[in-house]
GROMACS .gro file of C-alpha atoms in nm:
model
  477
    1MET     CA    1   0.937   6.902  -3.523
    2SER     CA    2   0.617   6.775  -3.422
    3ASP     CA    3   0.388   6.422  -3.513
    4LEU     CA    4  -0.011   6.336  -3.462
    5THR     CA    5  -0.019   6.018  -3.344
    6ALA     CA    6  -0.469   5.930  -3.301
    7THR     CA    7  -0.722   5.692  -3.286
    8VAL     CA    8  -1.085   5.749  -3.361
    9SER     CA    9  -1.366   5.510  -3.231
   10GLU     CA   10  -1.720   5.520  -3.273
   11THR     CA   11  -1.978   5.612  -2.942
   12THR     CA   12  -2.324   5.590  -2.877
   13ASN     CA   13  -2.414   5.909  -3.014
   14GLY     CA   14  -2.119   6.034  -3.258
   15PHE     CA   15  -1.684   5.957  -3.215
   16HIS     CA   16  -1.453   6.003  -3.037
   17VAL     CA   17  -1.055   6.132  -3.134
   18ASP     CA   18  -0.766   6.065  -2.920
   19GLY     CA   19  -0.444   6.213  -3.041
   20TYR     CA   20  -0.121   6.262  -2.870
   21GLU     CA   21   0.102   6.491  -3.102
   22LYS     CA   22   0.507   6.427  -3.090
   23ILE     CA   23   0.711   6.723  -3.021
   24SER     CA   24   1.096   6.671  -3.097
   25TYR     CA   25   1.326   6.975  -3.166
   26ASP     CA   26   1.681   7.021  -3.131
   27PHE     CA   27   1.984   7.274  -2.963
   28THR     CA   28   2.287   7.310  -3.044
   29PHE     CA   29   2.552   7.526  -2.888
   30LEU     CA   30   2.771   7.641  -3.148
   31ASP     CA   31   2.994   8.000  -3.118
   32GLY     CA   32   3.021   8.100  -3.467
   33VAL     CA   33   2.741   8.020  -3.596
   34PHE     CA   34   2.811   8.229  -3.861
   35ASN     CA   35   3.190   8.173  -3.937
   36LEU     CA   36   3.250   8.043  -4.267
   37GLU     CA   37   3.392   7.717  -4.150
   38ASN     CA   38   3.148   7.598  -3.934
   39PRO     CA   39   2.855   7.489  -4.177
   40GLN     CA   40   2.571   7.367  -3.972
   41LEU     CA   41   2.338   7.666  -4.012
   42ALA     CA   42   2.411   7.609  -4.386
   43ASN     CA   43   2.309   7.245  -4.430
   44CYS     CA   44   1.992   7.301  -4.279
   45TYR     CA   45   1.898   7.502  -4.622
   46GLU     CA   46   2.098   7.306  -4.859
   47ARG     CA   47   1.757   7.126  -4.949
   48TRP     CA   48   1.636   7.504  -5.020
   49GLY     CA   49   1.920   7.684  -5.235
   50ARG     CA   50   1.754   7.972  -5.058
   51VAL     CA   51   1.672   8.119  -4.682
   52LEU     CA   52   1.410   8.393  -4.520
   53ALA     CA   53   1.557   8.571  -4.236
   54VAL     CA   54   1.378   8.784  -4.018
   55THR     CA   55   1.628   8.927  -3.730
   56ASP     CA   56   1.641   9.257  -3.577
   57LEU     CA   57   1.792   9.584  -3.713
   58ASN     CA   58   2.013   9.643  -3.415
   59VAL     CA   59   2.157   9.280  -3.535
   60TYR     CA   60   2.164   9.316  -3.854
   61ASN     CA   61   2.380   9.628  -3.854
   62VAL     CA   62   2.650   9.475  -3.655
   63TYR     CA   63   2.630   9.117  -3.845
   64GLY     CA   64   2.436   9.178  -4.159
   65GLU     CA   65   2.788   9.188  -4.383
   66GLN     CA   66   2.897   8.834  -4.166
   67ILE     CA   67   2.508   8.684  -4.249
   68GLU     CA   68   2.530   8.812  -4.580
   69ARG     CA   69   2.916   8.624  -4.671
   70TYR     CA   70   2.797   8.333  -4.501
   71PHE     CA   71   2.495   8.218  -4.707
   72GLU     CA   72   2.675   8.336  -4.983
   73HIS     CA   73   2.968   8.125  -4.932
   74TYR     CA   74   2.777   7.840  -4.879
   75GLY     CA   75   2.568   7.881  -5.230
   76LEU     CA   76   2.244   8.034  -5.076
   77THR     CA   77   2.012   8.325  -5.166
   78LEU     CA   78   1.968   8.557  -4.871
   79LYS     CA   79   1.636   8.762  -4.871
   80VAL     CA   80   1.690   8.952  -4.492
   81HIS     CA   81   1.335   9.107  -4.342
   82LYS     CA   82   1.453   9.353  -4.093
   83THR     CA   83   1.243   9.473  -3.776
   84LYS     CA   84   1.235   9.667  -3.455
   85ILE     CA   85   1.060   9.494  -3.224
   86GLY     CA   86   1.036   9.654  -2.880
   87GLU     CA   87   0.757   9.541  -2.563
   88LYS     CA   88   0.539   9.805  -2.676
   89ALA     CA   89   0.617   9.720  -3.099
   90LYS     CA   90   0.543   9.340  -3.019
   91THR     CA   91   0.198   9.329  -3.205
   92ILE     CA   92  -0.035   9.219  -3.423
   93PRO     CA   93   0.125   9.536  -3.713
   94THR     CA   94   0.491   9.372  -3.644
   95PHE     CA   95   0.345   9.043  -3.684
   96LEU     CA   96   0.151   9.082  -4.009
   97SER     CA   97   0.519   9.279  -4.137
   98ILE     CA   98   0.687   9.007  -4.113
   99VAL     CA   99   0.346   8.780  -4.269
  100ASP     CA  100   0.436   8.989  -4.574
  101SER     CA  101   0.770   8.870  -4.616
  102MET     CA  102   0.716   8.504  -4.646
  103THR     CA  103   0.365   8.520  -4.821
  104GLU     CA  104   0.630   8.791  -5.110
  105PHE     CA  105   0.940   8.496  -5.066
  106GLY     CA  106   0.696   8.212  -5.146
  107ILE     CA  107   0.781   8.015  -4.858
  108TYR     CA  108   0.684   7.633  -4.834
  109ARG     CA  109   0.477   7.481  -4.632
  110LYS     CA  110   0.857   7.300  -4.440
  111GLU     CA  111   1.073   7.500  -4.557
  112PRO     CA  112   1.189   7.671  -4.283
  113VAL     CA  113   1.245   8.019  -4.157
  114LEU     CA  114   1.547   8.161  -3.984
  115VAL     CA  115   1.528   8.403  -3.714
  116VAL     CA  116   1.790   8.592  -3.588
  117GLY     CA  117   1.760   8.834  -3.273
  118GLY     CA  118   1.720   8.865  -2.897
  119GLY     CA  119   1.337   8.700  -2.765
  120LEU     CA  120   1.110   8.942  -2.861
  121VAL     CA  121   1.205   8.857  -3.226
  122THR     CA  122   1.188   8.480  -3.165
  123ASP     CA  123   0.811   8.580  -2.995
  124VAL     CA  124   0.710   8.768  -3.303
  125ALA     CA  125   0.828   8.558  -3.581
  126GLY     CA  126   0.752   8.265  -3.433
  127PHE     CA  127   0.422   8.367  -3.365
  128ALA     CA  128   0.438   8.392  -3.754
  129CYS     CA  129   0.572   8.099  -3.867
  130ALA     CA  130   0.293   7.955  -3.629
  131ALA     CA  131   0.018   8.111  -3.808
  132TYR     CA  132   0.160   8.126  -4.176
  133ARG     CA  133  -0.073   7.802  -4.333
  134ARG     CA  134  -0.091   7.669  -3.963
  135ASN     CA  135   0.210   7.582  -3.973
  136THR     CA  136   0.533   7.677  -4.090
  137ASN     CA  137   0.907   7.538  -3.950
  138PHE     CA  138   1.158   7.803  -3.861
  139ILE     CA  139   1.491   7.813  -3.733
  140ARG     CA  140   1.596   8.027  -3.370
  141VAL     CA  141   1.917   8.210  -3.336
  142PRO     CA  142   1.938   8.390  -3.059
  143THR     CA  143   2.184   8.695  -2.970
  144THR     CA  144   2.069   8.780  -2.620
  145VAL     CA  145   2.117   8.644  -2.275
  146ILE     CA  146   1.741   8.631  -2.238
  147GLY     CA  147   1.695   8.487  -2.624
  148LEU     CA  148   1.965   8.227  -2.528
  149ILE     CA  149   1.874   8.139  -2.189
  150ASP     CA  150   1.445   8.173  -2.175
  151ALA     CA  151   1.309   8.238  -2.500
  152SER     CA  152   1.514   7.970  -2.662
  153VAL     CA  153   1.374   7.647  -2.412
  154SER     CA  154   1.007   7.756  -2.457
  155ILE     CA  155   0.782   7.751  -2.744
  156LYS     CA  156   0.546   7.997  -2.670
  157VAL     CA  157   0.529   8.289  -2.912
  158ALA     CA  158   0.266   8.561  -2.921
  159VAL     CA  159   0.235   8.935  -2.946
  160ASN     CA  160   0.122   9.182  -2.708
  161TYR     CA  161  -0.270   9.278  -2.712
  162GLY     CA  162  -0.296   9.659  -2.599
  163ASN     CA  163  -0.153   9.718  -2.220
  164TYR     CA  164  -0.166   9.306  -2.209
  165LYS     CA  165   0.138   9.097  -2.224
  166ASN     CA  166   0.099   8.801  -2.482
  167ARG     CA  167  -0.224   8.766  -2.515
  168LEU     CA  168  -0.210   8.627  -2.793
  169GLY     CA  169  -0.015   8.386  -2.919
  170ALA     CA  170   0.036   7.995  -2.992
  171TYR     CA  171   0.279   7.693  -2.890
  172HIS     CA  172   0.515   7.645  -3.214
  173ALA     CA  173   0.836   7.462  -3.197
  174PRO     CA  174   1.180   7.573  -3.344
  175ILE     CA  175   1.246   7.284  -3.556
  176HIS     CA  176   1.630   7.410  -3.458
  177THR     CA  177   1.798   7.669  -3.177
  178PHE     CA  178   2.145   7.711  -3.215
  179LEU     CA  179   2.237   7.886  -2.950
  180ASP     CA  180   2.590   8.073  -3.010
  181PHE     CA  181   2.775   8.284  -2.655
  182THR     CA  182   2.996   8.511  -2.892
  183PHE     CA  183   2.690   8.746  -2.991
  184LEU     CA  184   2.719   8.914  -2.608
  185ARG     CA  185   3.062   9.035  -2.709
  186THR     CA  186   2.834   9.314  -2.864
  187LEU     CA  187   2.557   9.339  -2.637
  188PRO     CA  188   2.529   9.647  -2.421
  189THR     CA  189   2.635   9.550  -2.057
  190ALA     CA  190   2.235   9.739  -2.040
  191GLN     CA  191   2.104   9.408  -2.183
  192ILE     CA  192   2.339   9.103  -1.994
  193ARG     CA  193   2.231   9.261  -1.708
  194ASN     CA  194   1.886   9.241  -1.842
  195GLY     CA  195   1.933   8.892  -1.912
  196PHE     CA  196   2.128   8.792  -1.575
  197ALA     CA  197   1.777   8.858  -1.383
  198GLU     CA  198   1.670   8.441  -1.588
  199LEU     CA  199   1.961   8.299  -1.461
  200ILE     CA  200   1.851   8.447  -1.076
  201LYS     CA  201   1.507   8.328  -1.172
  202ILE     CA  202   1.578   7.952  -1.269
  203SER     CA  203   1.883   7.875  -0.983
  204THR     CA  204   1.587   8.108  -0.680
  205CYS     CA  205   1.358   7.852  -0.743
  206SER     CA  206   1.544   7.488  -0.866
  207HIS     CA  207   1.888   7.531  -0.900
  208LEU     CA  208   2.140   7.612  -0.672
  209ASN     CA  209   2.473   7.565  -0.736
  210THR     CA  210   2.360   7.806  -0.983
  211PHE     CA  211   2.271   8.058  -0.792
  212ASN     CA  212   2.623   8.041  -0.608
  213LEU     CA  213   2.782   8.022  -0.909
  214LEU     CA  214   2.598   8.385  -0.977
  215ASP     CA  215   2.671   8.494  -0.661
  216LYS     CA  216   3.043   8.432  -0.677
  217TYR     CA  217   3.065   8.557  -1.038
  218CYS     CA  218   2.770   8.803  -1.042
  219GLU     CA  219   3.008   9.159  -1.163
  220GLU     CA  220   3.256   8.949  -1.413
  221LEU     CA  221   3.003   8.793  -1.555
  222ILE     CA  222   2.786   9.109  -1.684
  223GLU     CA  223   3.133   9.316  -1.703
  224THR     CA  224   3.229   9.065  -1.966
  225GLY     CA  225   2.935   8.956  -2.126
  226PHE     CA  226   2.968   8.610  -1.948
  227GLY     CA  227   3.313   8.571  -2.000
  228ARG     CA  228   3.277   8.656  -2.377
  229THR     CA  229   3.497   8.941  -2.455
  230ASP     CA  230   3.868   9.042  -2.461
  231GLY     CA  231   4.019   9.011  -2.175
  232ALA     CA  232   3.809   8.773  -1.950
  233SER     CA  233   3.992   8.479  -1.738
  234LYS     CA  234   3.944   8.160  -1.820
  235GLU     CA  235   3.832   8.113  -1.466
  236VAL     CA  236   3.488   8.343  -1.590
  237ARG     CA  237   3.466   8.170  -1.876
  238ASP     CA  238   3.453   7.851  -1.762
  239ALA     CA  239   3.203   7.958  -1.485
  240ALA     CA  240   2.994   8.100  -1.761
  241ASP     CA  241   2.958   7.805  -1.973
  242THR     CA  242   2.879   7.547  -1.653
  243ILE     CA  243   2.610   7.807  -1.548
  244ASN     CA  244   2.458   7.877  -1.905
  245LYS     CA  245   2.464   7.544  -1.945
  246ASP     CA  246   2.288   7.441  -1.660
  247GLY     CA  247   2.050   7.716  -1.651
  248ILE     CA  248   1.905   7.581  -1.997
  249HIS     CA  249   1.917   7.239  -1.891
  250GLU     CA  250   1.686   7.281  -1.615
  251MET     CA  251   1.500   7.494  -1.787
  252LEU     CA  252   1.411   7.275  -1.989
  253LYS     CA  253   1.351   6.955  -1.782
  254LEU     CA  254   1.132   7.199  -1.610
  255GLU     CA  255   0.938   7.300  -1.937
  256THR     CA  256   0.893   7.020  -2.153
  257PRO     CA  257   0.674   6.819  -1.925
  258ASN     CA  258   0.466   7.098  -1.957
  259LEU     CA  259   0.472   7.252  -2.316
  260HIS     CA  260   0.154   7.367  -2.386
  261GLU     CA  261   0.107   7.483  -1.982
  262ILE     CA  262  -0.140   7.232  -1.909
  263GLY     CA  263  -0.003   7.209  -1.571
  264LEU     CA  264   0.003   7.608  -1.456
  265ASP     CA  265   0.205   7.566  -1.150
  266ARG     CA  266   0.499   7.664  -1.294
  267VAL     CA  267   0.819   7.705  -1.153
  268ILE     CA  268   1.020   7.868  -1.356
  269ALA     CA  269   0.685   8.147  -1.344
  270TYR     CA  270   0.864   8.336  -1.037
  271GLY     CA  271   0.873   8.694  -1.161
  272HIS     CA  272   0.610   8.649  -1.346
  273THR     CA  273   0.298   8.710  -1.144
  274TRP     CA  274   0.314   9.102  -1.124
  275SER     CA  275   0.530   9.163  -1.352
  276PRO     CA  276   0.326   9.223  -1.666
  277MET     CA  277   0.185   9.527  -1.471
  278HIS     CA  278   0.560   9.688  -1.433
  279GLU     CA  279   0.669   9.619  -1.811
  280LEU     CA  280   0.401   9.784  -2.010
  281VAL     CA  281   0.243  10.042  -1.749
  282PRO     CA  282   0.494  10.307  -1.727
  283GLU     CA  283   0.559  10.548  -2.052
  284THR     CA  284   0.900  10.444  -2.062
  285PRO     CA  285   0.875  10.071  -2.043
  286LEU     CA  286   1.104   9.903  -1.809
  287ARG     CA  287   1.301   9.609  -1.915
  288HIS     CA  288   1.191   9.238  -1.909
  289GLY     CA  289   1.471   9.155  -1.679
  290HIS     CA  290   1.397   9.503  -1.457
  291ALA     CA  291   1.028   9.406  -1.414
  292ILE     CA  292   1.116   9.045  -1.285
  293SER     CA  293   1.308   9.155  -1.101
  294ILE     CA  294   1.141   9.368  -0.918
  295ASP     CA  295   0.850   9.120  -0.911
  296MET     CA  296   1.124   8.842  -0.793
  297ALA     CA  297   1.245   9.031  -0.508
  298TYR     CA  298   0.906   9.147  -0.393
  299SER     CA  299   0.791   8.802  -0.393
  300ALA     CA  300   1.168   8.707  -0.176
  301THR     CA  301   1.058   8.953   0.083
  302LEU     CA  302   0.658   8.761   0.084
  303ALA     CA  303   0.855   8.444   0.083
  304ASN     CA  304   1.057   8.618   0.460
  305ASP     CA  305   0.722   8.691   0.589
  306ARG     CA  306   0.568   8.373   0.562
  307LYS     CA  307   0.919   8.201   0.692
  308LEU     CA  308   0.980   8.025   0.370
  309ILE     CA  309   1.338   8.150   0.348
  310SER     CA  310   1.569   8.247   0.594
  311ASP     CA  311   1.624   8.652   0.682
  312GLU     CA  312   2.010   8.467   0.579
  313GLU     CA  313   1.821   8.375   0.218
  314HIS     CA  314   1.635   8.696   0.150
  315ARG     CA  315   1.935   8.954   0.239
  316ARG     CA  316   2.154   8.691   0.019
  317VAL     CA  317   1.871   8.711  -0.298
  318LEU     CA  318   1.849   9.074  -0.290
  319ASN     CA  319   2.225   9.130  -0.251
  320LEU     CA  320   2.231   8.954  -0.519
  321PHE     CA  321   1.975   9.177  -0.725
  322SER     CA  322   2.176   9.513  -0.601
  323ARG     CA  323   2.535   9.364  -0.721
  324ALA     CA  324   2.391   9.295  -1.059
  325GLY     CA  325   2.232   9.624  -1.086
  326LEU     CA  326   1.879   9.532  -1.098
  327SER     CA  327   1.567   9.675  -0.997
  328MET     CA  328   1.358   9.564  -0.675
  329ASP     CA  329   1.120   9.860  -0.692
  330HIS     CA  330   1.036  10.111  -0.861
  331PRO     CA  331   0.803  10.426  -0.772
  332GLN     CA  332   0.469  10.293  -0.953
  333PHE     CA  333   0.465   9.975  -0.780
  334ASP     CA  334   0.189  10.112  -0.535
  335GLU     CA  335  -0.061   9.873  -0.375
  336GLU     CA  336  -0.325   9.952  -0.690
  337ILE     CA  337  -0.103   9.826  -0.945
  338LEU     CA  338  -0.033   9.505  -0.730
  339ASP     CA  339  -0.425   9.469  -0.734
  340LYS     CA  340  -0.440   9.501  -1.066
  341GLY     CA  341  -0.151   9.274  -1.140
  342THR     CA  342  -0.317   9.042  -0.901
  343ALA     CA  343  -0.635   9.054  -1.046
  344ALA     CA  344  -0.483   8.995  -1.391
  345ILE     CA  345  -0.338   8.681  -1.356
  346LEU     CA  346  -0.604   8.495  -1.213
  347LYS     CA  347  -0.713   8.482  -1.495
  348THR     CA  348  -0.426   8.348  -1.692
  349ARG     CA  349  -0.396   8.100  -1.393
  350ASP     CA  350  -0.709   8.001  -1.399
  351GLY     CA  351  -0.860   8.145  -1.093
  352LYS     CA  352  -0.564   8.049  -0.840
  353LEU     CA  353  -0.297   8.275  -0.797
  354ARG     CA  354   0.009   7.992  -0.819
  355ALA     CA  355   0.265   8.250  -0.661
  356ALA     CA  356   0.631   8.095  -0.743
  357VAL     CA  357   0.807   8.168  -0.460
  358PRO     CA  358   1.175   8.033  -0.296
  359SER     CA  359   1.091   7.798  -0.029
  360PRO     CA  360   1.404   7.781   0.069
  361LEU     CA  361   1.644   7.893  -0.148
  362GLY     CA  362   1.713   7.667  -0.475
  363SER     CA  363   1.391   7.542  -0.405
  364CYS     CA  364   0.981   7.640  -0.486
  365LYS     CA  365   0.698   7.690  -0.355
  366PHE     CA  366   0.347   7.808  -0.484
  367LEU     CA  367   0.116   8.021  -0.326
  368ASN     CA  368  -0.238   8.020  -0.320
  369ASP     CA  369  -0.421   8.153  -0.013
  370VAL     CA  370  -0.256   8.476  -0.018
  371THR     CA  371  -0.475   8.796   0.122
  372ALA     CA  372  -0.516   9.102  -0.045
  373ASP     CA  373  -0.387   9.273   0.324
  374GLU     CA  374  -0.132   8.984   0.352
  375LEU     CA  375   0.001   9.136  -0.039
  376ASN     CA  376   0.010   9.533   0.041
  377ALA     CA  377   0.182   9.409   0.399
  378ALA     CA  378   0.421   9.228   0.204
  379LEU     CA  379   0.464   9.535  -0.029
  380ARG     CA  380   0.503   9.815   0.280
  381ARG     CA  381   0.781   9.621   0.440
  382HIS     CA  382   0.939   9.542   0.107
  383LYS     CA  383   0.927   9.919  -0.002
  384LYS     CA  384   1.073  10.001   0.363
  385ILE     CA  385   1.368   9.735   0.329
  386MET     CA  386   1.490   9.904  -0.028
  387LYS     CA  387   1.594  10.186   0.141
  388GLN     CA  388   1.814  10.035   0.299
  389TYR     CA  389   1.945   9.979  -0.059
  390PRO     CA  390   2.148  10.199  -0.368
  391ARG     CA  391   1.891  10.373  -0.532
  392ASN     CA  392   1.606  10.289  -0.318
  393GLY     CA  393   1.587   9.950  -0.538
  394GLU     CA  394   1.584  10.120  -0.858
  395GLY     CA  395   1.781   9.954  -1.112
  396LEU     CA  396   2.080  10.098  -1.359
  397GLU     CA  397   1.987  10.151  -1.718
  398ALA     CA  398   1.630  10.019  -1.611
  399TYR     CA  399   1.437  10.163  -1.840
  400VAL     CA  400   1.429  10.063  -2.252
  401ASP     CA  401   1.597  10.301  -2.493
  402ALA     CA  402   1.781  10.249  -2.871
  403SER     CA  403   1.935   9.957  -2.779
  404ASP     CA  404   1.666   9.808  -2.757
  405THR     CA  405   1.494   9.841  -3.083
  406GLY     CA  406   1.116   9.875  -3.155
  407TYR     CA  407   1.071  10.022  -2.748
  408THR     CA  408   1.130  10.379  -2.879
  409GLU     CA  409   0.953  10.328  -3.195
  410ASN     CA  410   0.596  10.446  -3.232
  411ASN     CA  411   0.412  10.243  -3.418
  412ASN     CA  412   0.092  10.474  -3.379
  413ALA     CA  413   0.125  10.570  -3.764
  414GLU     CA  414   0.099  10.252  -3.925
  415VAL     CA  415  -0.206  10.123  -3.654
  416GLU     CA  416  -0.412  10.441  -3.770
  417ALA     CA  417  -0.315  10.413  -4.080
  418ILE     CA  418  -0.484  10.031  -4.095
  419GLU     CA  419  -0.714  10.085  -3.914
  420THR     CA  420  -0.875  10.353  -4.177
  421ALA     CA  421  -0.824  10.147  -4.412
  422ALA     CA  422  -1.027   9.859  -4.222
  423GLU     CA  423  -1.295  10.111  -4.196
  424LYS     CA  424  -1.278  10.173  -4.514
  425ALA     CA  425  -1.341   9.819  -4.584
  426GLY     CA  426  -1.586   9.770  -4.358
  427ASP     CA  427  -1.758  10.038  -4.494
  428LEU     CA  428  -1.749   9.873  -4.902
  429ASN     CA  429  -1.858   9.575  -4.742
  430GLY     CA  430  -2.135   9.698  -4.575
  431HIS     CA  431  -2.251   9.832  -4.884
  432GLY     CA  432  -2.175   9.565  -5.091
  433ALA     CA  433  -1.982   9.862  -5.356
  434ILE     CA  434  -1.711   9.697  -5.414
  435HIS     CA  435  -1.688   9.621  -5.821
  436GLY     CA  436  -1.954   9.871  -5.809
  437GLY     CA  437  -2.243   9.605  -5.755
  438SER     CA  438  -2.515   9.632  -5.550
  439VAL     CA  439  -2.573   9.294  -5.407
  440PRO     CA  440  -2.888   9.182  -5.130
  441ASN     CA  441  -2.572   9.016  -4.919
  442GLY     CA  442  -2.384   9.284  -4.957
  443TYR     CA  443  -2.159   9.185  -4.667
  444LEU     CA  444  -2.041   8.815  -4.762
  445ASN     CA  445  -2.019   8.964  -5.163
  446GLY     CA  446  -1.753   9.283  -5.070
  447ILE     CA  447  -1.598   8.996  -4.843
  448ASN     CA  448  -1.478   8.835  -5.172
  449GLY     CA  449  -1.441   9.175  -5.362
  450VAL     CA  450  -1.191   9.246  -5.149
  451LYS     CA  451  -1.050   8.911  -5.141
  452GLU     CA  452  -1.074   8.916  -5.505
  453LYS     CA  453  -0.876   9.232  -5.578
  454MET     CA  454  -0.582   9.102  -5.364
  455ALA     CA  455  -0.613   8.799  -5.573
  456ASN     CA  456  -0.580   9.012  -5.861
  457GLY     CA  457  -0.236   9.217  -5.736
  458ASN     CA  458  -0.485   9.511  -5.683
  459GLY     CA  459  -0.245   9.699  -5.403
  460SER     CA  460  -0.467   9.934  -5.301
  461VAL     CA  461  -0.587   9.999  -4.980
  462ASP     CA  462  -0.952   9.905  -5.062
  463GLY     CA  463  -0.818   9.538  -5.105
  464LEU     CA  464  -0.734   9.519  -4.715
  465THR     CA  465  -0.777   9.149  -4.557
  466ASN     CA  466  -0.562   9.170  -4.281
  467GLY     CA  467  -0.484   9.502  -4.272
  468THR     CA  468  -0.091   9.547  -4.273
  469ASN     CA  469  -0.094   9.383  -4.654
  470GLY     CA  470  -0.391   9.612  -4.737
  471PHE     CA  471  -0.144   9.884  -4.561
  472ILE     CA  472   0.169   9.785  -4.697
  473ASN     CA  473   0.023   9.658  -5.051
  474GLY     CA  474  -0.175  10.039  -5.062
  475SER     CA  475   0.176  10.256  -5.009
  476ARG     CA  476   0.286  10.046  -5.293
  477ALA     CA  477   0.042  10.091  -5.585
   0.00000   0.00000   0.00000
């Protein structure tokens, strides 16, 4: 939720606007958010009497009946948009399919969409809400470790574009986030491990006490879903609760002064300098946690080369990654990928590397003066060190599989249909042939004709305005 305070003053040649936006949103820790005895979420929708929920298909398959019973119990009509979002399906077509559901539902300007799922789902659905009427409210219920610990903290929402991660997006805060760690009871171990990397990220560069707890309870935390599975000891559960609360709090303290990333030196960008290349380049993508772990482990080696962390601290960081089964290297990480990743991040970070590295463990330093020769030398040393670790530093279950909804799905057919429809609409626009009329300004009239077809409810693909709308409506016509 945001409010804007602004002033307008005259200048010699015009006017000057000075505006300040207040951003306000809440987090609630609530185990069993969809339990009938917990009305907190339902209360958010009492005014509307209905709910449009966007959720991951895997989440719906496990929790769908419980979610439906919950809203029925509170007398709320529920419509569910089930989606398959993985890193390679985190795209504009997926985004537009959510927009279509919002249109069909007839969402009101201030009516919040409910988004239930991991970080990928909240990213794409949040972007749909940011774009829809330029500002539609939403409520987040993250269901994965990454969603709970990392994505829930940020107000960034986005989709990928080509091989560029999060290239199209916005800054759009939810009005409320419910943090329910009981979802981890049913989360596959591979996904627990995947999210564990985010806690290593924040603790290595900003919260030594959390790092110490991760180091002490590493294996137990992963095996018990952060103390949520049956049989988990109270000691591990209490440690997990401390880790989660302190980790989220630390990230909020770091992020909230810089929600719109006006400052580009960001502690929580540790592990995110070269990782986008690791995540999207392989034919079978690396999971996000493994991609950033490779980056973090390499960055720790770079920091050790510069004597920013001691040999003991360096080994401690690498050993934690190894014990967690997280990746520290993979065969495609070579000097060419390192160079491409560096070139890409320099553009994102306004011409500076701004590589976050531990200095010392529990604190952070940003590197801008690293040469290509130094980066390559650190990579060669890193790969030699990796030979001392199991699997040469490669992680367990590092690559995506069917538990990552949408990762293994291929949306080429949908994209091709949209491109065909767009080309056809473009031909019609160019000839001014919609409604059969030839006019001097054919392009403008063509566009109006397309819009008119959509307004008149013609679902044919000729009525395409946004690609997916035309495609979906066309398939239904």
